[in-house]
């Protein structure tokens, strides 16, 4: 390609056409950066590096790029109106995914009717912003970096138009580089080993580095390497593979570690033989036993694949996976979130044989407050930016893939301002059988081909697995960032769906963290070995070294296992569906992972050492009671005012502006959506999604997360989060599992732990033992809850280093756990929504209220934490859930809303948000003080309504577990009395206004919030 | 390759051989997919629930000539994000239709022209509507497939998913809308703002009743107020037909309201009227077209329906 044959096409808004983006940039610059830009004009710019004639260029621009109603095109010259004094050009950095450029390449190919090389970048998309005011270059750069792009992804050129517009177009990396280096470990001192680990982002500790050194220089290894013609020292690729495979991200070393636990409060001491084995796998084994003993055998595949699988009916499986993508989202919120959601989609897609149909996405996000006004450390992005970027990533990841985002949550806490938490969940349906094979099985034999499908490989995302296994600091590697390409993945997904149904694929896995190294390394464990020929891996651009090709985390790729006899048919299908396939090697059974480049060995590792050689960690945990007290609130508090304040609190207020930007109903099967009712604004508990159009079977989906309670009691925080997710499903009409023999009511739960560094170090992590003890308690509660409710865990993930370090400071997340639950809904038409339906219906509180304001939103209003954290009482809760299930069965409940943040008062108010004309007249007869009755966050409670004609039957069924509070009225007011006094009296419309006009919707509208909105 | 093509078609429709045979008698919809289209399943379900048949095929099957649009009664461009909305929503796909040559030597756009002339129906929903507009098929007063209107970024600058109410233009020309005065449907788009090239086009659209669907308030009155008009479209227009009534495009998603349980307020409505129909407003459009084509066939037995020609 002649590099000088480069053309530029600039599309400028036509006079009179509204330039919405320009106006928004000007407004955001004023609000957030206090920069006055004057009028801003935006143009799309395409740099074309195909050799085109002037006529071709002109007609391509006119026919394919320009919308004749909206814009004018300038060719090979910059169109700059005389009123514009400054410019900012935003280009993508070298190797960064450029979907828009690729789409333009597709368009050009169709337009010319020629076969072009469209797999590598020849058209580069950019944006040019012209500003009316002449701003100093420093301000222009700030505007560029803080509003228009991310310096890890983009290249910015800024300046003044009087000096002419300067351009930037990425030049791909240099020539091919097939060199493999060896790295001498022999006789290295401990300090040198650690230095090597740090410099290369291996993220391995001293013991692990020593284990590698000792393995290599053991006589047996030396002899076998010499016999195989390998170098005595490890190659760069071998060390990279080991570092990736042994990374915390991939190996979960801390969840596998031996933990010496001591509870200084109770004096209890014990040794935990691995958190995963003891509490997570242990809980599911116990639950599976309980289920099978009762004829419920729907638990099909747990922990051993990319996602967990349970049986829906004789024909299909439900596949469920939730992951986190925290570190990438901290440094590149948009890219981190979109690759998070797309990467998580690939897990169910590549479970078993592969080819599940994606049904829905969920997301739970933890951010610092968007109105944060404190200092930012070097490299730390403002929480508002993180929020907006992540939200946009979720939007594009879900919407552009055609997967509805049906449920989620946003939690704000200052401690998430260093590292946000981005949990992405995906549910899918897989046929029980694909082309006559059990779809959940992964079978591989020696001789099967290794086929890479989907995107190409570049330098993006190198070291993602190891990078996410260490604390984040100001020197985060730029290559750890990837940009997702929903369209590439959509093509691969459509292809996988067909190829698996035709029996062309034996099994599949996704390329996520660790790239080919991880996917092939894991699959090789099934057949007993693999050989990969790296020169056959297609690259986005030349210049990658062999180890980089093997470790790259370039997105949208699957590794397929294909029998040689099926290759021709598979290739034909892929060609037809425009998916690139590459045959990059084969599976073997010689016990080794062999990697070559042009026939030369790049790596050769024993699978046994690779998968089993990592030394087991031994960690110390010690629990001390935090200093806590119950606050004394002023006696004369006005409960109505408090309720209005709570409805506008960050963690309670409406998320409507966020929710509406996610497509929550594509596929046409979302029966309980995030917001419902006549107003379309009443918040719901769990989502309910129908599986298909042929039956009314579906699934309920919920999330439980309560990080603040952990500051008081980690065990109760974990138990509470679990109960919260369970009761949301009960609320919409779900039933607990295993209540009757062989009822087939499946539940499938993912646990996702995100904790700060919990490994004790006297200098860098002096409270590490306390943090680890907290983690042990989270796990203990999880086990107890699973067994109490007979609910199994099917998959999950832990993220262990959620700390941001810079400028000598550390910001750590609070220990956080998310339980993402799904359960069968045999008939979605019987789902129950949260909103009150009609005047005259009778309102009940289900469950019991205790003096449990510790960790509550009410205390948080006063800057207090408190001590009396809500306790889960699993036996009472289970009995109640059983009764609620029976009431649902008899169609007695017309609305049901679970009580959580803000307690009864907030739940009742939210139940009115479906219809402003409705109100409620309620009386609280309880003995607790009014504020406790109204705002205590005791678990396992609901507010429900019942038709007047069903009251007798309902009360007979519920007995003491239901407390009649009053009735729904048509007066549009919420009135609550307590011990003969009116404590809450407010118009429904005013309550809804306080909630919808809360800080989240205002941030989304671009408002700059003042402190503590 | 052709064997494979059939296989592809059959598999994507997830239908059995028995269903296929049965389908031969029914009104048959061709639903395109691929390249980021993502509402094909519910759109196919809409035709099936309405008593018709639907076959989902990959766009390349049609461009490659393995599937002929002339074998079907209704050609459907579903919603989605074809090519990620890069270069403007629907543009890259419209580009394929306009420029790629089929084995027949004609472009798909030319084939569609012939399909319409022969009495076939073309519908585009959301991204499909955007494609039809960018192909120049709507409204196409000049008959030259030039862009007379366009669809671009919502005035809000945002993608939004929300339910709207539409008033049906009593002078509309689409059999999809027969007997309807208003309906509720979700919109789910970021580029749904209709922009009309000039006053002359605007006047003709109004005069000829091509603006078949209009955003309205709960009383059925046309409105430009956000979010009732969610995107700031000119004429508050949510859908267009061509002058023949055979080409119909709309931004909202009728295929997303096939059952009562799709509506955000279904639970309250069911409480107030326990005998409420379990069908959604959106299904009515598909019942209409299936019925219309069936009746046309019955009325003109001499003229075989397009799908029977090929058999």
Coordinates of C-alpha atoms in Angstrom, one line a residue, chain A residues 17-18 24 46 63-70 99-100 103-104 106-108 110-111 357 395 399-402 487 490-491 494 498 501-502 569 572-573 575-578 656-657 659-673 675-678 680 690 693 696 828-833 835-838 841 894 915 947-949 1001 1004-1005, chain B residues 1 4-5 7-9 11-12 14 33-42 45 48-49 58 60-61 66 80-88 91-92 95-96 98-100 134 147-163 186-188 193 195-197 253 255-256 258-259 261-272 278:
Chain A
X17 CA -28.9 21.8 10.6
X18 CA -28.8 21.3 14.3
X24 CA -23.5 19.6 24.2
X46 CA -12.3 9.9 7.4
X63 CA -23.0 8.2 -2.0
X64 CA -21.8 6.5 1.2
X65 CA -20.7 8.9 3.8
X66 CA -22.5 12.1 3.3
X67 CA -26.2 12.5 4.2
X68 CA -27.2 15.1 1.6
X69 CA -29.9 16.5 3.9
X70 CA -27.5 16.9 6.9
X99 CA -15.3 0.1 13.9
X100 CA -16.5 3.2 12.1
X103 CA -17.7 0.0 8.4
X104 CA -16.6 2.7 5.9
X106 CA -17.2 -2.3 4.0
X107 CA -19.2 0.5 2.4
X108 CA -16.4 1.3 0.0
X110 CA -19.8 -2.6 -1.7
X111 CA -19.7 0.7 -3.5
X357 CA -28.9 -17.8 22.5
X395 CA -25.5 0.9 26.6
X399 CA -28.0 -2.4 22.7
X400 CA -25.7 -3.0 19.7
X401 CA -25.7 -6.7 20.4
X402 CA -29.4 -6.9 20.7
X487 CA -20.6 -5.7 15.5
X490 CA -22.5 -10.0 16.7
X491 CA -21.3 -11.6 13.5
X494 CA -24.7 -15.4 14.7
X498 CA -25.6 -21.9 13.3
X501 CA -26.6 -26.5 15.5
X502 CA -25.1 -28.1 12.4
X569 CA -18.1 -27.0 5.8
X572 CA -17.8 -22.2 3.9
X573 CA -20.3 -21.1 6.5
X575 CA -17.2 -17.1 4.6
X576 CA -20.9 -16.7 3.9
X577 CA -21.4 -15.0 7.2
X578 CA -18.3 -12.9 6.9
X656 CA -34.6 6.4 35.1
X657 CA -32.3 8.4 32.9
X659 CA -32.3 2.8 32.5
X660 CA -33.9 4.4 29.5
X661 CA -30.6 4.5 27.6
X662 CA -30.4 0.7 27.9
X663 CA -32.7 -1.3 25.6
X664 CA -34.5 -3.4 28.2
X665 CA -37.0 -5.0 25.9
X666 CA -35.4 -6.0 22.6
X667 CA -36.4 -9.6 21.8
X668 CA -39.9 -8.7 23.0
X669 CA -39.8 -11.0 26.1
X670 CA -39.3 -8.7 29.1
X671 CA -42.4 -9.1 31.2
X672 CA -41.3 -7.3 34.3
X673 CA -39.2 -4.4 33.3
X675 CA -39.8 0.6 35.6
X676 CA -43.5 0.0 35.2
X677 CA -47.0 1.2 36.0
X678 CA -49.2 3.9 34.4
X680 CA -43.8 3.9 33.6
X690 CA -40.0 -15.1 28.9
X693 CA -42.9 -17.2 22.1
X696 CA -45.1 -18.8 29.0
X828 CA -44.7 -15.3 33.5
X829 CA -48.3 -14.1 33.3
X830 CA -48.5 -14.7 37.0
X831 CA -45.7 -12.3 37.8
X832 CA -46.5 -9.6 40.4
X833 CA -45.3 -6.1 40.0
X835 CA -46.9 -0.9 42.1
X836 CA -50.2 -0.5 43.9
X837 CA -53.0 -1.2 41.5
X838 CA -56.3 0.2 42.6
X841 CA -57.0 -2.7 47.9
X894 CA -51.9 -7.8 43.6
X915 CA -49.9 6.2 39.5
X947 CA -58.1 -7.2 46.8
X948 CA -60.8 -6.6 49.5
X949 CA -62.6 -9.8 48.5
X1001 CA -31.2 11.8 36.7
X1004 CA -27.4 12.3 33.4
X1005 CA -29.0 15.6 32.3
Chain B
X1 CA -24.0 -24.0 -1.5
X4 CA -26.5 -25.1 2.7
X5 CA -28.5 -22.0 2.1
X7 CA -30.2 -25.4 5.7
X8 CA -29.3 -21.9 7.0
X9 CA -32.8 -20.7 6.3
X11 CA -32.2 -23.5 11.0
X12 CA -32.6 -19.8 11.5
X14 CA -36.1 -23.0 13.9
X33 CA -31.0 -10.7 9.6
X34 CA -27.2 -10.4 10.0
X35 CA -24.7 -7.6 10.4
X36 CA -26.2 -6.4 13.7
X37 CA -29.9 -6.7 12.9
X38 CA -31.4 -8.0 16.2
X39 CA -35.1 -7.9 16.2
X40 CA -35.6 -10.7 13.7
X41 CA -36.9 -13.3 16.2
X42 CA -39.8 -11.2 17.6
X45 CA -42.9 -14.5 15.9
X48 CA -46.6 -16.6 13.1
X49 CA -48.8 -15.4 15.9
X58 CA -29.1 -13.8 6.5
X60 CA -25.9 -12.5 2.4
X61 CA -28.3 -15.2 1.4
X66 CA -29.7 -18.3 -2.7
X80 CA -31.2 -3.5 15.4
X81 CA -27.9 -1.8 15.0
X82 CA -26.7 -2.9 11.6
X83 CA -23.0 -2.1 11.4
X84 CA -23.2 -0.4 14.8
X85 CA -24.9 2.6 13.2
X86 CA -21.5 3.6 11.9
X87 CA -21.7 6.2 9.1
X88 CA -25.3 6.9 10.3
X91 CA -26.4 3.6 5.9
X92 CA -24.0 0.7 5.4
X95 CA -25.4 0.8 0.7
X96 CA -25.3 -2.9 0.2
X98 CA -28.1 0.0 -3.5
X99 CA -24.7 -1.1 -4.9
X100 CA -24.1 -4.9 -4.5
X134 CA -31.4 5.7 3.3
X147 CA -33.1 10.7 -0.3
X148 CA -36.1 13.0 0.3
X149 CA -36.1 12.7 4.0
X150 CA -33.6 11.3 6.5
X151 CA -33.6 10.0 10.1
X152 CA -30.9 11.3 12.4
X153 CA -29.9 11.8 16.0
X154 CA -32.8 12.4 18.5
X155 CA -33.1 16.0 19.7
X156 CA -32.2 14.8 23.2
X157 CA -28.9 13.4 21.8
X158 CA -29.7 10.1 23.5
X159 CA -30.7 6.6 22.7
X160 CA -33.9 6.0 24.7
X161 CA -36.2 3.1 25.4
X162 CA -39.7 4.3 26.3
X163 CA -43.3 3.7 25.4
X186 CA -42.1 1.2 22.6
X187 CA -39.5 3.3 20.8
X188 CA -35.9 2.2 21.2
X193 CA -35.7 12.3 14.3
X195 CA -35.8 15.5 8.8
X196 CA -37.6 16.5 5.6
X197 CA -35.6 17.8 2.7
X253 CA -41.6 -1.5 17.5
X255 CA -43.3 -6.5 17.1
X256 CA -42.3 -5.7 20.8
X258 CA -47.3 -8.9 20.8
X259 CA -48.8 -9.8 24.1
X261 CA -47.4 -8.7 29.1
X262 CA -45.0 -6.6 27.0
X263 CA -46.8 -3.4 28.2
X264 CA -45.2 -1.6 31.2
X265 CA -48.7 -1.2 32.7
X266 CA -50.0 -4.7 32.1
X267 CA -50.4 -5.7 35.7
X268 CA -52.5 -2.7 36.7
X269 CA -54.6 -3.0 33.6
X270 CA -55.2 -6.7 34.3
X271 CA -56.2 -5.8 37.9
X272 CA -58.7 -3.3 36.6
X278 CA -53.8 -11.1 26.2

